[in-house]
Amino acid sequence: MNKFGGRQPTGTPSLAWSCVVVIASLLAGASVVHNIFKPNLELPPAERMGETRRSTEEG
């Protein structure tokens, strides 16, 4: 019998299930944001990156 007369909690979620829910909600939120804002995720060509480094080192 419980000392304080209350019921013990039943059906408490496990840590693994909580992590799955958190990750799924983060991915869903990111998907919504990317569908609204449509960010440009293109990387610049590698040749241009080399030219930029050379011009900044010379100047």
mmCIF file of N, CA, C and O in Angstrom:
data_model
loop_
_atom_site.group_PDB
_atom_site.id
_atom_site.type_symbol
_atom_site.label_atom_id
_atom_site.label_comp_id
_atom_site.label_asym_id
_atom_site.label_seq_id
_atom_site.Cartn_x
_atom_site.Cartn_y
_atom_site.Cartn_z
ATOM 1 N N MET A 1 0.853 -1.187 0.000
ATOM 2 C CA MET A 1 0.000 0.000 0.000
ATOM 3 C C MET A 1 0.893 1.243 0.000
ATOM 4 O O MET A 1 1.927 1.272 0.637
ATOM 5 N N ASN A 2 0.405 2.260 -0.692
ATOM 6 C CA ASN A 2 1.168 3.499 -0.811
ATOM 7 C C ASN A 2 1.096 4.277 0.505
ATOM 8 O O ASN A 2 0.048 4.392 1.131
ATOM 9 N N LYS A 3 2.215 4.840 0.905
ATOM 10 C CA LYS A 3 2.314 5.539 2.182
ATOM 11 C C LYS A 3 1.444 6.794 2.234
ATOM 12 O O LYS A 3 0.866 7.121 3.265
ATOM 13 N N PHE A 4 1.335 7.500 1.100
ATOM 14 C CA PHE A 4 0.592 8.756 1.084
ATOM 15 C C PHE A 4 -0.827 8.608 0.538
ATOM 16 O O PHE A 4 -1.535 9.585 0.397
ATOM 17 N N GLY A 5 -1.237 7.409 0.166
ATOM 18 C CA GLY A 5 -2.602 7.183 -0.268
ATOM 19 C C GLY A 5 -2.875 7.524 -1.724
ATOM 20 O O GLY A 5 -3.982 7.345 -2.199
ATOM 21 N N GLY A 6 -1.871 8.016 -2.472
ATOM 22 C CA GLY A 6 -2.076 8.353 -3.876
ATOM 23 C C GLY A 6 -1.783 7.155 -4.772
ATOM 24 O O GLY A 6 -1.204 6.164 -4.351
ATOM 25 N N ARG A 7 -2.210 7.265 -6.008
ATOM 26 C CA ARG A 7 -1.925 6.187 -6.965
ATOM 27 C C ARG A 7 -0.567 6.412 -7.602
ATOM 28 O O ARG A 7 -0.171 7.548 -7.837
ATOM 29 N N GLN A 8 0.102 5.328 -7.915
ATOM 30 C CA GLN A 8 1.355 5.440 -8.636
ATOM 31 C C GLN A 8 1.058 5.731 -10.100
ATOM 32 O O GLN A 8 0.067 5.244 -10.639
ATOM 33 N N PRO A 9 1.884 6.555 -10.744
ATOM 34 C CA PRO A 9 1.620 6.868 -12.153
ATOM 35 C C PRO A 9 1.776 5.629 -13.030
ATOM 36 O O PRO A 9 2.669 4.820 -12.817
ATOM 37 N N THR A 10 0.885 5.499 -13.970
ATOM 38 C CA THR A 10 0.947 4.353 -14.878
ATOM 39 C C THR A 10 1.134 4.868 -16.297
ATOM 40 O O THR A 10 0.658 5.947 -16.648
ATOM 41 N N GLY A 11 1.841 4.102 -17.108
ATOM 42 C CA GLY A 11 2.012 4.457 -18.500
ATOM 43 C C GLY A 11 2.960 5.618 -18.714
ATOM 44 O O GLY A 11 2.775 6.387 -19.643
ATOM 45 N N THR A 12 3.963 5.772 -17.867
ATOM 46 C CA THR A 12 4.910 6.864 -18.082
ATOM 47 C C THR A 12 5.759 6.564 -19.311
ATOM 48 O O THR A 12 6.206 5.431 -19.500
ATOM 49 N N PRO A 13 5.989 7.559 -20.168
ATOM 50 C CA PRO A 13 6.752 7.321 -21.395
ATOM 51 C C PRO A 13 8.229 7.077 -21.094
ATOM 52 O O PRO A 13 8.777 7.644 -20.159
ATOM 53 N N SER A 14 8.841 6.249 -21.897
ATOM 54 C CA SER A 14 10.255 5.978 -21.708
ATOM 55 C C SER A 14 11.086 7.107 -22.315
ATOM 56 O O SER A 14 10.588 7.911 -23.107
ATOM 57 N N LEU A 15 12.349 7.151 -21.959
ATOM 58 C CA LEU A 15 13.237 8.189 -22.478
ATOM 59 C C LEU A 15 13.395 8.046 -23.986
ATOM 60 O O LEU A 15 13.422 9.042 -24.713
ATOM 61 N N ALA A 16 13.492 6.812 -24.475
ATOM 62 C CA ALA A 16 13.657 6.598 -25.916
ATOM 63 C C ALA A 16 12.444 7.126 -26.685
ATOM 64 O O ALA A 16 12.597 7.769 -27.725
ATOM 65 N N TRP A 17 11.255 6.859 -26.200
ATOM 66 C CA TRP A 17 10.046 7.334 -26.889
ATOM 67 C C TRP A 17 9.984 8.859 -26.871
ATOM 68 O O TRP A 17 9.596 9.488 -27.853
ATOM 69 N N SER A 18 10.389 9.472 -25.771
ATOM 70 C CA SER A 18 10.407 10.928 -25.700
ATOM 71 C C SER A 18 11.382 11.509 -26.715
ATOM 72 O O SER A 18 11.090 12.520 -27.363
ATOM 73 N N CYS A 19 12.555 10.875 -26.863
ATOM 74 C CA CYS A 19 13.543 11.353 -27.838
ATOM 75 C C CYS A 19 12.993 11.242 -29.254
ATOM 76 O O CYS A 19 13.202 12.135 -30.074
ATOM 77 N N VAL A 20 12.301 10.156 -29.560
ATOM 78 C CA VAL A 20 11.720 9.976 -30.888
ATOM 79 C C VAL A 20 10.698 11.071 -31.170
ATOM 80 O O VAL A 20 10.677 11.648 -32.263
ATOM 81 N N VAL A 21 9.880 11.381 -30.206
ATOM 82 C CA VAL A 21 8.855 12.417 -30.385
ATOM 83 C C VAL A 21 9.502 13.786 -30.587
ATOM 84 O O VAL A 21 9.092 14.560 -31.458
ATOM 85 N N VAL A 22 10.549 14.084 -29.819
ATOM 86 C CA VAL A 22 11.225 15.381 -29.944
ATOM 87 C C VAL A 22 11.874 15.509 -31.318
ATOM 88 O O VAL A 22 11.737 16.541 -31.995
ATOM 89 N N ILE A 23 12.573 14.479 -31.773
ATOM 90 C CA ILE A 23 13.244 14.532 -33.076
ATOM 91 C C ILE A 23 12.229 14.654 -34.205
ATOM 92 O O ILE A 23 12.415 15.421 -35.147
ATOM 93 N N ALA A 24 11.135 13.909 -34.110
ATOM 94 C CA ALA A 24 10.104 13.983 -35.148
ATOM 95 C C ALA A 24 9.484 15.380 -35.212
ATOM 96 O O ALA A 24 9.246 15.910 -36.305
ATOM 97 N N SER A 25 9.259 15.994 -34.058
ATOM 98 C CA SER A 25 8.670 17.334 -34.079
ATOM 99 C C SER A 25 9.653 18.366 -34.615
ATOM 100 O O SER A 25 9.253 19.307 -35.307
ATOM 101 N N LEU A 26 10.954 18.201 -34.324
ATOM 102 C CA LEU A 26 11.947 19.115 -34.889
ATOM 103 C C LEU A 26 12.011 18.998 -36.408
ATOM 104 O O LEU A 26 12.087 20.003 -37.117
ATOM 105 N N LEU A 27 11.980 17.771 -36.916
ATOM 106 C CA LEU A 27 12.020 17.580 -38.364
ATOM 107 C C LEU A 27 10.762 18.135 -39.030
ATOM 108 O O LEU A 27 10.832 18.729 -40.102
ATOM 109 N N ALA A 28 9.625 17.955 -38.387
ATOM 110 C CA ALA A 28 8.381 18.492 -38.941
ATOM 111 C C ALA A 28 8.413 20.017 -38.959
ATOM 112 O O ALA A 28 7.997 20.644 -39.936
ATOM 113 N N GLY A 29 8.944 20.627 -37.897
ATOM 114 C CA GLY A 29 9.054 22.081 -37.850
ATOM 115 C C GLY A 29 10.001 22.604 -38.917
ATOM 116 O O GLY A 29 9.726 23.609 -39.561
ATOM 117 N N ALA A 30 11.132 21.919 -39.113
ATOM 118 C CA ALA A 30 12.087 22.329 -40.146
ATOM 119 C C ALA A 30 11.456 22.216 -41.527
ATOM 120 O O ALA A 30 11.675 23.064 -42.388
ATOM 121 N N SER A 31 10.674 21.180 -41.741
ATOM 122 C CA SER A 31 10.018 21.003 -43.030
ATOM 123 C C SER A 31 9.038 22.144 -43.301
ATOM 124 O O SER A 31 8.991 22.678 -44.414
ATOM 125 N N VAL A 32 8.291 22.535 -42.297
ATOM 126 C CA VAL A 32 7.335 23.638 -42.461
ATOM 127 C C VAL A 32 8.073 24.933 -42.764
ATOM 128 O O VAL A 32 7.707 25.677 -43.683
ATOM 129 N N VAL A 33 9.149 25.216 -42.028
ATOM 130 C CA VAL A 33 9.900 26.449 -42.238
ATOM 131 C C VAL A 33 10.510 26.474 -43.634
ATOM 132 O O VAL A 33 10.458 27.489 -44.327
ATOM 133 N N HIS A 34 11.060 25.356 -44.090
ATOM 134 C CA HIS A 34 11.682 25.331 -45.414
ATOM 135 C C HIS A 34 10.647 25.417 -46.527
ATOM 136 O O HIS A 34 10.955 25.904 -47.609
ATOM 137 N N ASN A 35 9.435 24.958 -46.283
ATOM 138 C CA ASN A 35 8.383 25.108 -47.294
ATOM 139 C C ASN A 35 7.885 26.548 -47.364
ATOM 140 O O ASN A 35 7.449 26.997 -48.414
ATOM 141 N N ILE A 36 7.966 27.281 -46.272
ATOM 142 C CA ILE A 36 7.504 28.672 -46.270
ATOM 143 C C ILE A 36 8.580 29.597 -46.831
ATOM 144 O O ILE A 36 8.326 30.409 -47.711
ATOM 145 N N PHE A 37 9.819 29.478 -46.344
ATOM 146 C CA PHE A 37 10.866 30.426 -46.704
ATOM 147 C C PHE A 37 11.674 30.019 -47.928
ATOM 148 O O PHE A 37 12.266 30.856 -48.571
ATOM 149 N N LYS A 38 11.741 28.737 -48.248
ATOM 150 C CA LYS A 38 12.472 28.207 -49.404
ATOM 151 C C LYS A 38 13.885 28.795 -49.503
ATOM 152 O O LYS A 38 14.199 29.549 -50.418
ATOM 153 N N PRO A 39 14.768 28.463 -48.548
ATOM 154 C CA PRO A 39 16.121 29.018 -48.567
ATOM 155 C C PRO A 39 16.949 28.443 -49.714
ATOM 156 O O PRO A 39 16.721 27.319 -50.160
ATOM 157 N N ASN A 40 17.912 29.220 -50.204
ATOM 158 C CA ASN A 40 18.809 28.775 -51.260
ATOM 159 C C ASN A 40 19.964 28.022 -50.606
ATOM 160 O O ASN A 40 20.792 28.617 -49.926
ATOM 161 N N LEU A 41 20.013 26.714 -50.801
ATOM 162 C CA LEU A 41 21.024 25.884 -50.157
ATOM 163 C C LEU A 41 22.122 25.468 -51.116
ATOM 164 O O LEU A 41 22.845 24.509 -50.847
ATOM 165 N N GLU A 42 22.263 26.186 -52.240
ATOM 166 C CA GLU A 42 23.297 25.819 -53.217
ATOM 167 C C GLU A 42 24.670 26.225 -52.697
ATOM 168 O O GLU A 42 24.848 27.295 -52.111
ATOM 169 N N LEU A 43 25.662 25.383 -52.936
ATOM 170 C CA LEU A 43 27.034 25.697 -52.569
ATOM 171 C C LEU A 43 27.724 26.377 -53.735
ATOM 172 O O LEU A 43 27.486 26.022 -54.885
ATOM 173 N N PRO A 44 28.591 27.342 -53.473
ATOM 174 C CA PRO A 44 29.315 27.979 -54.575
ATOM 175 C C PRO A 44 30.298 26.986 -55.191
ATOM 176 O O PRO A 44 30.768 26.075 -54.508
ATOM 177 N N PRO A 45 30.618 27.152 -56.479
ATOM 178 C CA PRO A 45 31.577 26.249 -57.115
ATOM 179 C C PRO A 45 32.943 26.331 -56.436
ATOM 180 O O PRO A 45 33.321 27.366 -55.894
ATOM 181 N N ALA A 46 33.691 25.234 -56.469
ATOM 182 C CA ALA A 46 34.986 25.176 -55.789
ATOM 183 C C ALA A 46 35.988 26.145 -56.408
ATOM 184 O O ALA A 46 36.840 26.687 -55.717
ATOM 185 N N GLU A 47 35.899 26.398 -57.719
ATOM 186 C CA GLU A 47 36.846 27.306 -58.377
ATOM 187 C C GLU A 47 36.719 28.722 -57.815
ATOM 188 O O GLU A 47 37.699 29.400 -57.586
ATOM 189 N N ARG A 48 35.488 29.170 -57.612
ATOM 190 C CA ARG A 48 35.279 30.529 -57.100
ATOM 191 C C ARG A 48 35.813 30.669 -55.681
ATOM 192 O O ARG A 48 36.316 31.703 -55.306
ATOM 193 N N MET A 49 35.726 29.611 -54.889
ATOM 194 C CA MET A 49 36.232 29.680 -53.526
ATOM 195 C C MET A 49 37.741 29.910 -53.528
ATOM 196 O O MET A 49 38.266 30.684 -52.742
ATOM 197 N N GLY A 50 38.475 29.267 -54.439
ATOM 198 C CA GLY A 50 39.917 29.449 -54.519
ATOM 199 C C GLY A 50 40.275 30.865 -54.923
ATOM 200 O O GLY A 50 41.210 31.463 -54.399
ATOM 201 N N GLU A 51 39.510 31.429 -55.869
ATOM 202 C CA GLU A 51 39.774 32.798 -56.317
ATOM 203 C C GLU A 51 39.525 33.793 -55.195
ATOM 204 O O GLU A 51 40.261 34.749 -55.021
ATOM 205 N N THR A 52 38.513 33.560 -54.409
ATOM 206 C CA THR A 52 38.217 34.487 -53.317
ATOM 207 C C THR A 52 39.328 34.456 -52.279
ATOM 208 O O THR A 52 39.715 35.490 -51.759
ATOM 209 N N ARG A 53 39.846 33.294 -51.982
ATOM 210 C CA ARG A 53 40.926 33.206 -51.001
ATOM 211 C C ARG A 53 42.167 33.938 -51.503
ATOM 212 O O ARG A 53 42.822 34.641 -50.768
ATOM 213 N N ARG A 54 42.496 33.764 -52.787
ATOM 214 C CA ARG A 54 43.700 34.406 -53.325
ATOM 215 C C ARG A 54 43.554 35.941 -53.289
ATOM 216 O O ARG A 54 44.473 36.645 -52.930
ATOM 217 N N SER A 55 42.371 36.436 -53.651
ATOM 218 C CA SER A 55 42.195 37.891 -53.692
ATOM 219 C C SER A 55 42.247 38.484 -52.290
ATOM 220 O O SER A 55 42.735 39.587 -52.103
ATOM 221 N N THR A 56 41.766 37.772 -51.291
ATOM 222 C CA THR A 56 41.813 38.321 -49.934
ATOM 223 C C THR A 56 43.221 38.231 -49.358
ATOM 224 O O THR A 56 43.607 39.078 -48.561
ATOM 225 N N GLU A 57 43.993 37.229 -49.745
ATOM 226 C CA GLU A 57 45.367 37.118 -49.253
ATOM 227 C C GLU A 57 46.269 38.185 -49.862
ATOM 228 O O GLU A 57 47.171 38.689 -49.216
ATOM 229 N N GLU A 58 46.016 38.568 -51.120
ATOM 230 C CA GLU A 58 46.843 39.556 -51.803
ATOM 231 C C GLU A 58 46.566 40.963 -51.284
ATOM 232 O O GLU A 58 47.444 41.802 -51.232
ATOM 233 N N GLY A 59 45.305 41.208 -50.903
ATOM 234 C CA GLY A 59 44.909 42.554 -50.515
ATOM 235 C C GLY A 59 45.195 42.853 -49.125
ATOM 236 O O GLY A 59 45.863 43.368 -48.420
#
